[in-house]
PDB file of C-alpha atoms in Angstrom:
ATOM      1  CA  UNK A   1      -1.856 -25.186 -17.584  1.00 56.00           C
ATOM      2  CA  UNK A   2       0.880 -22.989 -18.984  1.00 62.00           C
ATOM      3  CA  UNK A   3       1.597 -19.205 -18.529  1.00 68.00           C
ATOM      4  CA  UNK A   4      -0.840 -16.744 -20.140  1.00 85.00           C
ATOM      5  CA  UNK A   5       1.808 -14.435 -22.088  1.00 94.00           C
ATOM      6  CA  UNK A   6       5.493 -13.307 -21.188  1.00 96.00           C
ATOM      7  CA  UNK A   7       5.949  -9.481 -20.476  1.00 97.00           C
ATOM      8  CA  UNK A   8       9.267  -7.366 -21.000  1.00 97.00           C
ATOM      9  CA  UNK A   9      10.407  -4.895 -18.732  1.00 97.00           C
ATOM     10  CA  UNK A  10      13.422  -2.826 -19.089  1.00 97.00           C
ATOM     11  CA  UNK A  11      15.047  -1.547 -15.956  1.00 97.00           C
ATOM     12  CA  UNK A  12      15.944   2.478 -15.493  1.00 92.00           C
ATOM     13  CA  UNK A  13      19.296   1.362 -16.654  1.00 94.00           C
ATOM     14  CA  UNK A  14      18.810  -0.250 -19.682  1.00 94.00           C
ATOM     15  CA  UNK A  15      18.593  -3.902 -19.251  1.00 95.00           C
ATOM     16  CA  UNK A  16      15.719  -5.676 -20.071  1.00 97.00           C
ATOM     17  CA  UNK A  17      13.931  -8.834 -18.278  1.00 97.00           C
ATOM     18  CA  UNK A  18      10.854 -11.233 -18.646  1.00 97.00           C
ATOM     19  CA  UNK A  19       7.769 -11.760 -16.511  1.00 98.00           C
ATOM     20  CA  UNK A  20       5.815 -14.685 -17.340  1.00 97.00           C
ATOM     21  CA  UNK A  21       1.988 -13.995 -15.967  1.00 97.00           C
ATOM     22  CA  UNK A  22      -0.684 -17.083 -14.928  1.00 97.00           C
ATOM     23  CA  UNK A  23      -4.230 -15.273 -14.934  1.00 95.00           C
ATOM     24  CA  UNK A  24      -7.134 -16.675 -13.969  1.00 93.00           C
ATOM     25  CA  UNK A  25      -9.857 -15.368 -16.464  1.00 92.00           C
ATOM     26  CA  UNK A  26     -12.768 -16.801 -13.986  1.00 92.00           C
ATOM     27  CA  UNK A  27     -11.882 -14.259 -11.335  1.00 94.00           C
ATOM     28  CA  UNK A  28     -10.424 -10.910 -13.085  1.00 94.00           C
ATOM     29  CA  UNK A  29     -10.115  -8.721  -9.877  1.00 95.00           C
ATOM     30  CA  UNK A  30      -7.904 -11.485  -7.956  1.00 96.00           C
ATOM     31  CA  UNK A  31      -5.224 -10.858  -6.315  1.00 98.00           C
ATOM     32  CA  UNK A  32      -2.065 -11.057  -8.023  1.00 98.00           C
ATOM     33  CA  UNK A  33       0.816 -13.211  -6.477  1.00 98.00           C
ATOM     34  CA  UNK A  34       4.362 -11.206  -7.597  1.00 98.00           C
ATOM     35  CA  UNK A  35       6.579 -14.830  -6.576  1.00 98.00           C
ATOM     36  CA  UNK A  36      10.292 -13.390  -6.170  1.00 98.00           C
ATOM     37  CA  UNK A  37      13.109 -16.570  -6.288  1.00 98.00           C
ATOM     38  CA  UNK A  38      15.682 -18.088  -4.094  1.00 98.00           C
ATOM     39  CA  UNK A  39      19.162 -17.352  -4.538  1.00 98.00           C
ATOM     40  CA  UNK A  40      20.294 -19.372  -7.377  1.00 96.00           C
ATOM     41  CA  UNK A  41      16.648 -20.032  -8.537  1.00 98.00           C
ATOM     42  CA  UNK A  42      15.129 -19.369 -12.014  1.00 98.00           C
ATOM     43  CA  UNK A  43      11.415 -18.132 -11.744  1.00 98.00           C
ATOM     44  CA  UNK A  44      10.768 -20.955 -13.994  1.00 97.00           C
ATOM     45  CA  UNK A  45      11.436 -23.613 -11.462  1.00 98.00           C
ATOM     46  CA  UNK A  46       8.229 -22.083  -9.718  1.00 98.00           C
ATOM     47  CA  UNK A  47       5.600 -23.204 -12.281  1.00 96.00           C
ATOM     48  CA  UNK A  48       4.079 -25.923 -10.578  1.00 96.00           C
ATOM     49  CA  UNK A  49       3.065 -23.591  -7.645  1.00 98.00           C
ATOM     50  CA  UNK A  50       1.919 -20.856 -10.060  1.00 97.00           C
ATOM     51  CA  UNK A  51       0.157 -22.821 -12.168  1.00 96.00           C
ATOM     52  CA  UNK A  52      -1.591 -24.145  -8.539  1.00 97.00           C
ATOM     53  CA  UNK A  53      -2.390 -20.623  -7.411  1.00 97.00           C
ATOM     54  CA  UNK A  54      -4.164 -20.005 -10.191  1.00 97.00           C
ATOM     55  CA  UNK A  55      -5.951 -23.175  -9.779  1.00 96.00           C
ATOM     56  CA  UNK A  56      -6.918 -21.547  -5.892  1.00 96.00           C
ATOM     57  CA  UNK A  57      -8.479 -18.496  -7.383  1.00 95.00           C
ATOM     58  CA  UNK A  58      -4.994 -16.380  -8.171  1.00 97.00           C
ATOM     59  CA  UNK A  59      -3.507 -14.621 -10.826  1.00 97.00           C
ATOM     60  CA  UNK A  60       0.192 -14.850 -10.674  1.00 98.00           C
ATOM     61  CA  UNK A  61       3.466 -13.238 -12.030  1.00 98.00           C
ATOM     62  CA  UNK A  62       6.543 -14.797 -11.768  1.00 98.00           C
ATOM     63  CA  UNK A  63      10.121 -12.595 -11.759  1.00 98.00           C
ATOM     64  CA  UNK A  64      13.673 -13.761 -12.806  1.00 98.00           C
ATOM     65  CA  UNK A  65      16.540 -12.273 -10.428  1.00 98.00           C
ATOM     66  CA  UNK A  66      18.695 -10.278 -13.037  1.00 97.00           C
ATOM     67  CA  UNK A  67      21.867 -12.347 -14.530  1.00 97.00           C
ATOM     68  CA  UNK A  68      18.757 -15.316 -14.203  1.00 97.00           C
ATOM     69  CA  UNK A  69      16.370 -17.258 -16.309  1.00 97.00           C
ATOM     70  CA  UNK A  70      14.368 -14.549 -18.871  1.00 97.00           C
ATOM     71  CA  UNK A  71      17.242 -11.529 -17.950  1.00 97.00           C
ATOM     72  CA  UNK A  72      18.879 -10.636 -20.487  1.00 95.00           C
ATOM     73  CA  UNK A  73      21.945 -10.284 -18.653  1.00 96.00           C
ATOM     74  CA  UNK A  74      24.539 -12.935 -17.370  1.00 97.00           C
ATOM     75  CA  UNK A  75      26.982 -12.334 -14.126  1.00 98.00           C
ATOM     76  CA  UNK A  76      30.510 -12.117 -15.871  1.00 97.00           C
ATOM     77  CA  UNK A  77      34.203 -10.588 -15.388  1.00 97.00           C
ATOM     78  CA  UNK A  78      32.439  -7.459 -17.595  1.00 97.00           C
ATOM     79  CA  UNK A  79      28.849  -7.788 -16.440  1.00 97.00           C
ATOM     80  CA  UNK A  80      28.742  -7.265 -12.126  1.00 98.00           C
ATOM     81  CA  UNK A  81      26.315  -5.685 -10.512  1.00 98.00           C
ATOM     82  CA  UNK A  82      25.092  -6.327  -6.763  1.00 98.00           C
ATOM     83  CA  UNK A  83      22.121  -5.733  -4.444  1.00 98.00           C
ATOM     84  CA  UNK A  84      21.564  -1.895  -5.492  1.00 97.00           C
ATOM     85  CA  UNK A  85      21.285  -2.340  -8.881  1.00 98.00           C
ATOM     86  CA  UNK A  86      17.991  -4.831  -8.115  1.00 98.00           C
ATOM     87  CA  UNK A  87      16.419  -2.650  -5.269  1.00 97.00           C
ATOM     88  CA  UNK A  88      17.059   0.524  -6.938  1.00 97.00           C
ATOM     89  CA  UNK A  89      16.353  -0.338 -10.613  1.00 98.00           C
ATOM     90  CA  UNK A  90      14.620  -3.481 -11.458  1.00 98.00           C
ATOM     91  CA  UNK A  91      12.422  -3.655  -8.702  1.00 98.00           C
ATOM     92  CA  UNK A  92      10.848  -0.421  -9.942  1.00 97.00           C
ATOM     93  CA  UNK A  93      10.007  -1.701 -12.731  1.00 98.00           C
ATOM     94  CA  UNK A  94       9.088  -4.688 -12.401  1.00 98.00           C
ATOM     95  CA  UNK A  95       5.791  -3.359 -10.040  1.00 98.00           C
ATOM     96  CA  UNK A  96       5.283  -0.805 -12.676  1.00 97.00           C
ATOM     97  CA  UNK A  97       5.365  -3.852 -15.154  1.00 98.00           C
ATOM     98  CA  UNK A  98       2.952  -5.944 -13.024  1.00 98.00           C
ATOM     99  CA  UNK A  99       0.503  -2.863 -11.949  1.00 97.00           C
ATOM    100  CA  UNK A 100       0.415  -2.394 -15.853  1.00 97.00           C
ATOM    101  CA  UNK A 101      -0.436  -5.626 -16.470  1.00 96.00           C
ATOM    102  CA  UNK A 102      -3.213  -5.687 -13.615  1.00 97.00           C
ATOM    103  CA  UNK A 103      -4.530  -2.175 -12.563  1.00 97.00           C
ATOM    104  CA  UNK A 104      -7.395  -3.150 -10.831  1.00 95.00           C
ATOM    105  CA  UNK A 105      -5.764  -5.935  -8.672  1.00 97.00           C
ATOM    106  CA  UNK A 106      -4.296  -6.147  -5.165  1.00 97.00           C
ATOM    107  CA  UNK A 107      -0.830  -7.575  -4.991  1.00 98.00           C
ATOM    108  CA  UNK A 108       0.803  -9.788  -2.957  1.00 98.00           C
ATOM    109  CA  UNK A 109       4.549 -10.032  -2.626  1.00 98.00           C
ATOM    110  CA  UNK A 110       5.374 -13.398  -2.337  1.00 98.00           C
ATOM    111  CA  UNK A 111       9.131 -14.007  -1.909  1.00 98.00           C
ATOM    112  CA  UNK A 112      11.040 -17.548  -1.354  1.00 98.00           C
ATOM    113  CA  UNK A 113      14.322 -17.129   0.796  1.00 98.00           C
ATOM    114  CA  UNK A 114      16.400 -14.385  -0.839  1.00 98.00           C
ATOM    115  CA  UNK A 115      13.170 -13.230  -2.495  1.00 98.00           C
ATOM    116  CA  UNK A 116      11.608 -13.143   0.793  1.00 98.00           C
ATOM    117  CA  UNK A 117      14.829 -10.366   2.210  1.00 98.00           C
ATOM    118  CA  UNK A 118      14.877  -7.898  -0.390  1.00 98.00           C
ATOM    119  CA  UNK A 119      11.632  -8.226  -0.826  1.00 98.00           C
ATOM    120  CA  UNK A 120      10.744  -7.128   2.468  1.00 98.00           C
ATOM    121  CA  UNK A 121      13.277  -4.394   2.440  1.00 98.00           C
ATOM    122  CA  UNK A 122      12.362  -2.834  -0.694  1.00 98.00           C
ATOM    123  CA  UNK A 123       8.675  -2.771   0.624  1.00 98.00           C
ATOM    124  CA  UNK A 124      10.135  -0.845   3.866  1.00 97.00           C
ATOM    125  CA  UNK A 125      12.138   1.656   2.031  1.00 96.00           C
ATOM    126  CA  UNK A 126       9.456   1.922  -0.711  1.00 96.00           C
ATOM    127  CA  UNK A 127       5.938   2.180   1.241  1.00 92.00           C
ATOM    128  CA  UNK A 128       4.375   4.003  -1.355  1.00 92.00           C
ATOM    129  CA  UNK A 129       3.857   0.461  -3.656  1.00 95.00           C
ATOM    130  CA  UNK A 130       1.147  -0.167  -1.227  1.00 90.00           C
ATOM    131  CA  UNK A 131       0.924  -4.224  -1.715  1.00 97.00           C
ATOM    132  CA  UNK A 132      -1.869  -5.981   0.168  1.00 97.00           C
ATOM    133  CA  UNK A 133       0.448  -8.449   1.659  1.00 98.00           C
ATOM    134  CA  UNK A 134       3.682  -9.913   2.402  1.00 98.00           C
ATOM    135  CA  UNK A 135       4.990 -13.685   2.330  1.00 98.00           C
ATOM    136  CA  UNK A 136       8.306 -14.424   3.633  1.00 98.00           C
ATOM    137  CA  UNK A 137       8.726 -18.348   2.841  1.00 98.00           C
ATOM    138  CA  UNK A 138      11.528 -20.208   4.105  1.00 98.00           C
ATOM    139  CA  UNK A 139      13.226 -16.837   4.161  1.00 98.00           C
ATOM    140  CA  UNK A 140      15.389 -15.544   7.148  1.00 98.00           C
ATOM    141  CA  UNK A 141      18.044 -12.821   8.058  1.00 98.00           C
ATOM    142  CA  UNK A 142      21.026 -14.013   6.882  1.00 96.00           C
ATOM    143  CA  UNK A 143      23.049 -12.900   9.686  1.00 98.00           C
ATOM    144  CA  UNK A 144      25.626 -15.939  10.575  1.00 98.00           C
ATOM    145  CA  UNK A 145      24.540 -15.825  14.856  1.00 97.00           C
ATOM    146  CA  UNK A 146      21.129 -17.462  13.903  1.00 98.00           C
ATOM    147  CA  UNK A 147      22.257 -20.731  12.719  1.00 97.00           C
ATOM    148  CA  UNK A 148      23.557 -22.080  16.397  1.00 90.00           C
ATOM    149  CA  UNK A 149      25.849 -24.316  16.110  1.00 88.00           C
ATOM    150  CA  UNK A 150      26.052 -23.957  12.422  1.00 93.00           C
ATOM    151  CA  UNK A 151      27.244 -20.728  12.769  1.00 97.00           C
ATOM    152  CA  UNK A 152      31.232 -20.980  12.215  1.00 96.00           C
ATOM    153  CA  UNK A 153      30.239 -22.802   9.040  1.00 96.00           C
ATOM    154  CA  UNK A 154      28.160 -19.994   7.588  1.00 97.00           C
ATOM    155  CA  UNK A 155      30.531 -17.544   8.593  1.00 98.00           C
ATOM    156  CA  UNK A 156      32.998 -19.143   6.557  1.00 98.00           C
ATOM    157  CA  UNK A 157      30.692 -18.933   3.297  1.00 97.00           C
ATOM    158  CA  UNK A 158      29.724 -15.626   3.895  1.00 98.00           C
ATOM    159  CA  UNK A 159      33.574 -14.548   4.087  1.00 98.00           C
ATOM    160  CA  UNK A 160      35.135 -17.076   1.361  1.00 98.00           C
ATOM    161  CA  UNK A 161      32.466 -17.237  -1.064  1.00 98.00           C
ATOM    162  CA  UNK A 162      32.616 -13.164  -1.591  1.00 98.00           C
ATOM    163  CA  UNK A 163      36.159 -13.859  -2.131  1.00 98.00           C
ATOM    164  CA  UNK A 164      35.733 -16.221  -4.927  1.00 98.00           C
ATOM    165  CA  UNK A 165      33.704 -14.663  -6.831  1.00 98.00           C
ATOM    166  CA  UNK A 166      36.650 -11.613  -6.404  1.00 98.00           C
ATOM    167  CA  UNK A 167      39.260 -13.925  -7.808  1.00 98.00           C
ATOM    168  CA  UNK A 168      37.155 -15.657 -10.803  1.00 97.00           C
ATOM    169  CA  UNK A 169      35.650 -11.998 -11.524  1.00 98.00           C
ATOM    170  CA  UNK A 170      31.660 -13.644 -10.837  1.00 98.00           C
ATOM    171  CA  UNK A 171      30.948 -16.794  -8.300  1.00 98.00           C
ATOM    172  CA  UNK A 172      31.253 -20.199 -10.150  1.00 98.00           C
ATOM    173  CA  UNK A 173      28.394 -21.307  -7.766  1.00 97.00           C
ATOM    174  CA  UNK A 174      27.802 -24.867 -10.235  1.00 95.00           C
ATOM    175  CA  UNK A 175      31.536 -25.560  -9.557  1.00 95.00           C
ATOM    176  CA  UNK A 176      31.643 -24.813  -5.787  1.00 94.00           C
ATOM    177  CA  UNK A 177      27.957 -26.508  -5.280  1.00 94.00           C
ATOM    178  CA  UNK A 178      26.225 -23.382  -4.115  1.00 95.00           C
ATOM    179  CA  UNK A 179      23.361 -20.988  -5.696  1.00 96.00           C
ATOM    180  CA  UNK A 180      24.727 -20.514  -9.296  1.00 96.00           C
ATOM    181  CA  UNK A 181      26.971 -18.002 -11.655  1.00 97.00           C
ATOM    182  CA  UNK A 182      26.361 -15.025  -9.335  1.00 98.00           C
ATOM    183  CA  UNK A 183      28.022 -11.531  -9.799  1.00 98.00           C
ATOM    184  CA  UNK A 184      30.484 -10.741  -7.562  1.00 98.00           C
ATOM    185  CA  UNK A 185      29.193  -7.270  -6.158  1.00 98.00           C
ATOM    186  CA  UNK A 186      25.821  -9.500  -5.149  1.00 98.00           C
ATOM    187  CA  UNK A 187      28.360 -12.047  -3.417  1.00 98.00           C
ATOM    188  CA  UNK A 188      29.804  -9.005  -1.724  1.00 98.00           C
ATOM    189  CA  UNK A 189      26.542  -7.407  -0.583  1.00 98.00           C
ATOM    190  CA  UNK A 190      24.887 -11.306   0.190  1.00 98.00           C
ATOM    191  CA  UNK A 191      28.367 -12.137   2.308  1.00 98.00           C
ATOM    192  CA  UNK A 192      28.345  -8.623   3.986  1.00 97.00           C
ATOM    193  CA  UNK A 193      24.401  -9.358   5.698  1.00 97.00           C
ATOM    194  CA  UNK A 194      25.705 -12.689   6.710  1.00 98.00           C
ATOM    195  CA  UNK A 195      29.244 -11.772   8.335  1.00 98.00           C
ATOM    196  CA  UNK A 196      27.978  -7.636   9.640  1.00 96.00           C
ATOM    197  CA  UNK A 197      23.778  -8.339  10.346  1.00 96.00           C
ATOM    198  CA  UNK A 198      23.120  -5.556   8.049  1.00 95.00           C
ATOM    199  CA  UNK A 199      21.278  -5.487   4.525  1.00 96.00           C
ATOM    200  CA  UNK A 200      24.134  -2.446   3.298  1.00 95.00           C
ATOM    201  CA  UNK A 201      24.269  -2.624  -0.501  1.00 97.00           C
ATOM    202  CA  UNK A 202      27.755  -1.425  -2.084  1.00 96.00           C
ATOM    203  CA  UNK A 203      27.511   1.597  -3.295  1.00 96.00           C
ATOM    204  CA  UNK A 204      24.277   2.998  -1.489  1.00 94.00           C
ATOM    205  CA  UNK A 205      24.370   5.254   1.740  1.00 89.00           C
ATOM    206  CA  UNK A 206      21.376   3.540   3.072  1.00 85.00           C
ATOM    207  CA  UNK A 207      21.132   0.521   5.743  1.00 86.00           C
ATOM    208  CA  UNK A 208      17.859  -1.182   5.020  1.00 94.00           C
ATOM    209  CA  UNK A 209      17.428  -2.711   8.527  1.00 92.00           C
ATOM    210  CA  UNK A 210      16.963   0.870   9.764  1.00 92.00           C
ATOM    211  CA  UNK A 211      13.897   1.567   7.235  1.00 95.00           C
ATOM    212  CA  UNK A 212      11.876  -1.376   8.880  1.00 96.00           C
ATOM    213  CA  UNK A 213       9.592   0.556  10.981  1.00 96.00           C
ATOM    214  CA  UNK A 214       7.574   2.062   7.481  1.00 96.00           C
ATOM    215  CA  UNK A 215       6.765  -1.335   6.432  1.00 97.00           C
ATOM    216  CA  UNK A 216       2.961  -1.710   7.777  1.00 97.00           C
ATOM    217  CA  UNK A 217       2.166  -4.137   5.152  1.00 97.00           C
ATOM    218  CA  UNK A 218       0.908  -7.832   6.877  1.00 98.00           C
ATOM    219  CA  UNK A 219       3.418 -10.417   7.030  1.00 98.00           C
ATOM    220  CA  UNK A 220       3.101 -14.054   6.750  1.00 98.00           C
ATOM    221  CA  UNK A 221       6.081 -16.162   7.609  1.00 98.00           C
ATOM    222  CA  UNK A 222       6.683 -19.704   6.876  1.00 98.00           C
ATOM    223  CA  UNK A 223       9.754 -21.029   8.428  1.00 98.00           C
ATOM    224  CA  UNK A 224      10.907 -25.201   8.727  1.00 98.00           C
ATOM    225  CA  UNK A 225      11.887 -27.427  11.350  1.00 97.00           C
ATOM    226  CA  UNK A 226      15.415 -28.421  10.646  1.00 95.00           C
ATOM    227  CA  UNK A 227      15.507 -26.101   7.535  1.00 97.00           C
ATOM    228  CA  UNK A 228      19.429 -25.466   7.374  1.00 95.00           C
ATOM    229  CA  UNK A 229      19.129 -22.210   4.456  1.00 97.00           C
ATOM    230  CA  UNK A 230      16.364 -20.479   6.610  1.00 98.00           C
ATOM    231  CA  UNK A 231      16.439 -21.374  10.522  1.00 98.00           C
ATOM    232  CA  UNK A 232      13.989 -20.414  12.866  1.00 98.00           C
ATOM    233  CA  UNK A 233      15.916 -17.698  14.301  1.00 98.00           C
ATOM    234  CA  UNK A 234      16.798 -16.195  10.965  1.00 98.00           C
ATOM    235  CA  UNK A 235      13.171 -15.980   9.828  1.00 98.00           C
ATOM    236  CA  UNK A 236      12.034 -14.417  13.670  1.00 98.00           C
ATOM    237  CA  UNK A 237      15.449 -11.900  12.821  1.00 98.00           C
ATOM    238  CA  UNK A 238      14.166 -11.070   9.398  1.00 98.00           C
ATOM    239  CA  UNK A 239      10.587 -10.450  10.382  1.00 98.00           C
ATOM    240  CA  UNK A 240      11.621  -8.821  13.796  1.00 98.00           C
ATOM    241  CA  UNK A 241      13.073  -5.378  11.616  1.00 98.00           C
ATOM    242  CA  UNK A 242       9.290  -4.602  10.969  1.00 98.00           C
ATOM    243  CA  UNK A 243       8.058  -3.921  14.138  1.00 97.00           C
ATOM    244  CA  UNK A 244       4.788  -2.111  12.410  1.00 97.00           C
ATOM    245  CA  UNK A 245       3.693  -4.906  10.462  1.00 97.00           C
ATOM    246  CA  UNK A 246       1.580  -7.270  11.589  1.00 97.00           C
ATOM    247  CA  UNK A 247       2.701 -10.446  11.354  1.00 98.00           C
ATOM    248  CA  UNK A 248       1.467 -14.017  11.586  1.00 98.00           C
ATOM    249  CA  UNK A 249       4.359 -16.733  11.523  1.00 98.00           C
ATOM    250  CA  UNK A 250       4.069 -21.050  10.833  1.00 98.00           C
ATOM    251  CA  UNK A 251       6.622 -23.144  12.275  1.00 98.00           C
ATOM    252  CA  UNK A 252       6.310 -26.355  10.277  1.00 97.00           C
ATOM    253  CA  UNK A 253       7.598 -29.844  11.283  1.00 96.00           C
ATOM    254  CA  UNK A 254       9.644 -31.097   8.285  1.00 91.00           C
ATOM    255  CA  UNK A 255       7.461 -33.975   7.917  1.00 93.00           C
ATOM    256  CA  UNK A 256       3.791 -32.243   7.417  1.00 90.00           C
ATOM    257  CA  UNK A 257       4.526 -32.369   3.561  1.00 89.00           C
ATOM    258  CA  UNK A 258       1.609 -33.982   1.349  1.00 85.00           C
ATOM    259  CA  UNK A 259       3.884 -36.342  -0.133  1.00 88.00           C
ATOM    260  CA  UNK A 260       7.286 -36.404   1.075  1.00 93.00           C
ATOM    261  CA  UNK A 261       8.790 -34.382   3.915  1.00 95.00           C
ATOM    262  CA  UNK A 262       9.430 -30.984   3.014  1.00 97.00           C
ATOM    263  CA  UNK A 263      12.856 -28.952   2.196  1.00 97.00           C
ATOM    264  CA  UNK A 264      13.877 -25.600   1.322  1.00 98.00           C
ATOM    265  CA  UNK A 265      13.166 -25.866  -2.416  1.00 97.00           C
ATOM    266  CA  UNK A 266      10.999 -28.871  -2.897  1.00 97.00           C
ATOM    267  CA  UNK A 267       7.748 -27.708  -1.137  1.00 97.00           C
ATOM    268  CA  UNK A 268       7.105 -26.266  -4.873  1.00 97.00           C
ATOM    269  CA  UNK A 269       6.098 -29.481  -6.148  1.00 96.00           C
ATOM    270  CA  UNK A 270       3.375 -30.374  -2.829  1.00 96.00           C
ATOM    271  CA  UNK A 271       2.660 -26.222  -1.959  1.00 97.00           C
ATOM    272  CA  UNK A 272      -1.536 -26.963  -1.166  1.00 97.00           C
ATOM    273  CA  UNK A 273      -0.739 -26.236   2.727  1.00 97.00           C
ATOM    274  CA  UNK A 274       0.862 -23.173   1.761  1.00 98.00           C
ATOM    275  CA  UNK A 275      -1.632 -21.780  -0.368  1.00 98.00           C
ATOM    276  CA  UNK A 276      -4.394 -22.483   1.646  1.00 97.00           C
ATOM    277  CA  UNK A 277      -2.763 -20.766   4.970  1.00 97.00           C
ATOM    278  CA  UNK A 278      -1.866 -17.957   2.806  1.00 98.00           C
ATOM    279  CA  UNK A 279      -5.768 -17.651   1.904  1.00 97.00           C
ATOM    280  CA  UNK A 280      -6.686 -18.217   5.258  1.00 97.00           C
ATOM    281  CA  UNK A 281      -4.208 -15.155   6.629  1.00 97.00           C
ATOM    282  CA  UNK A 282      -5.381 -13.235   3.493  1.00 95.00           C
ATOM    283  CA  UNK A 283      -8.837 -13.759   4.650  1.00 92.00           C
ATOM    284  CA  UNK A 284      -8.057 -12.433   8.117  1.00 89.00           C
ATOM    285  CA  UNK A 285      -7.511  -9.064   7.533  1.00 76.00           C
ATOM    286  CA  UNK A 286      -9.868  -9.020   4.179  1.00 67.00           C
ATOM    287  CA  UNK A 287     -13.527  -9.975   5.110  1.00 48.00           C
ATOM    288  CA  UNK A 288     -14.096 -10.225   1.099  1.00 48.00           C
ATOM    289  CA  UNK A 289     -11.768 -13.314   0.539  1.00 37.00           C
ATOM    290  CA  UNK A 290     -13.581 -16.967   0.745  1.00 40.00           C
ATOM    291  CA  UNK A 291     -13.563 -18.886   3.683  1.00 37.00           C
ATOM    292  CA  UNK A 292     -11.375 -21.687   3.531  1.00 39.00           C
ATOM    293  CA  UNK A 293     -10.999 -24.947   5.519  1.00 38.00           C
ATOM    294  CA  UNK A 294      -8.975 -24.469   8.556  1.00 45.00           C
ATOM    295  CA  UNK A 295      -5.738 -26.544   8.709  1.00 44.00           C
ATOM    296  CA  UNK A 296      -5.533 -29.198  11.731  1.00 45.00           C
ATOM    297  CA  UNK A 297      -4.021 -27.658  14.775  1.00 49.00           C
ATOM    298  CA  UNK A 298      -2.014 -30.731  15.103  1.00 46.00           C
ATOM    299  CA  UNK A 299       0.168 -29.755  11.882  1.00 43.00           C
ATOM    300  CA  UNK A 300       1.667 -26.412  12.666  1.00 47.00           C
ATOM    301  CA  UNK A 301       3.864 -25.300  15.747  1.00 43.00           C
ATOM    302  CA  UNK A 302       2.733 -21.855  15.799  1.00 42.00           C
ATOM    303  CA  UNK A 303       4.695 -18.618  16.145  1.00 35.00           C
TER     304      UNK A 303
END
């Protein structure tokens, strides 16, 4: 299965991007999954699970990060722009892109790690978009207390890295073995929620952490044992700002993968658990969704 047709966008500021939409032509009033990326991650690397959503009854769009994959932009010395520039501008558009595309359809928000944070804070400053639901996977606060003992190490990415990327004019992330070329302003605003607790955008007025109490959309939380991007505490800190939302959260033992124990990035290629606890939670507040087969207790340490 390949994707149905690619859709441009063009952001309030000129630049342009791709969707790529997976519809199911069996179901036409499906939801629609809206999959936002990891930092560092081309929406392209999240075929296989697209392609198996729409397999489970889902239509699905996937979105590049701009300076990624389909954007027609690329992080530079002459080309920087940050957090504001995607919360403000291209997230925008891209739901008027996808509502477009699907009128008639509910939509989930479906983010992986850094798609899962501004995800979630766009929905709280923007509660007018009115998605059905919320999926934070693998996806945590970024704040550098809530990796334990790990925390001295991440403090010293979230202060150096933003540095780099000052000195090279962009982040060389493929030379220093982290995410990828990244613009620096991002690196800025990405090492300022990891060293201050606070999603603060340059060049905006507005802390995001203080909007959380609008969001009333349902969350669903996936977080990892042993998961060294997203810890435990990260994800309970990141879904802890919306204190309106209700929100169901899966603790997963590393090792209840189909195949192969999972990681941050490679539960993409074995993603059946997630998909059917995501119709499951779906079906919890929705009496219209399908009942699915209930997951073993045995394989989830429960929030």
């Amino acid at each position: 299965m390949k994707y149905t047709k690619e859709i441009t966008y063009f952001s309030a500021d000129g630049f342009a991007s791709t969707v790529r939409a997976f519809t199911n032509p069996q179901r036409p009033h499906a939801d629609v999954v809206l999959l936002l990326p990891a930092m560092g991650t081309t929406a392209a690397y999240y075929s296989p699970f697209a392609e198996a959503l729409v397999e489970a009854g889902y239509h699905v769009v996937t979105a590049d990060w701009r300076g990624k994959g389909l954007s027609i932009i690329r992080a530079g010395r002459n080309a920087d722009f940050g957090y504001r520039e995607i919360l403000h501008y291209d997230f925008p558009a891209l739901f008027d892109c996808v509502r477009s595309e699907f009128p008639k359809n509910e939509i989930i928000v479906y983010g992986h790690s850094l798609g899962g944070q501004l995800g979630s804070i766009y929905l709280a400053a923007h509660p007018e978009e009115q998605v059905t639901g919320l999926v934070q996977h693998f996806s945590c606060h970024c704040h550098y207390k809530n990796w334990d003992y790990q925390s001295w190490k991440m403090y010293l990415w979230f202060k150096t890295f933003p540095w780099i990327a000052r000195l090279f004019g962009y982040f060389p992330g493929e030379q220093v073995g982290f995410a990828r070329r990244e613009a620096r302003t991002f690196m800025r605003d990405w090492g300022y929620s990891g060293t201050k607790g606070k999603y603060h955008p340059k060049g905006t007025w507005q802390a995001y952490d203080s909007l959380g109490h609008l969001l009333t959309t349902p969350i669903l939380s996936f977080s990892l044992e042993g998961d060294q991007l997203a810890p435990r505490r990260g994800a309970e800190h990141l879904f802890g700002l919306f204190p309106n939302a209700r929100v169901t959260h899966r603790h997963l033992p590393a090792d209840s993968g189909e195949r192969k124990p999972y990681s941050h990035f490679n539960w993409v290629h074995q993603p059946s658990l997630f998909i059917q606890q995501m119709k499951e939670w779906r079906g919890s507040y929705t009496p219209e969704v399908e009942e699915e087969v209930e997951l073993p207790e045995d394989c989830l340490m429960e929030f």
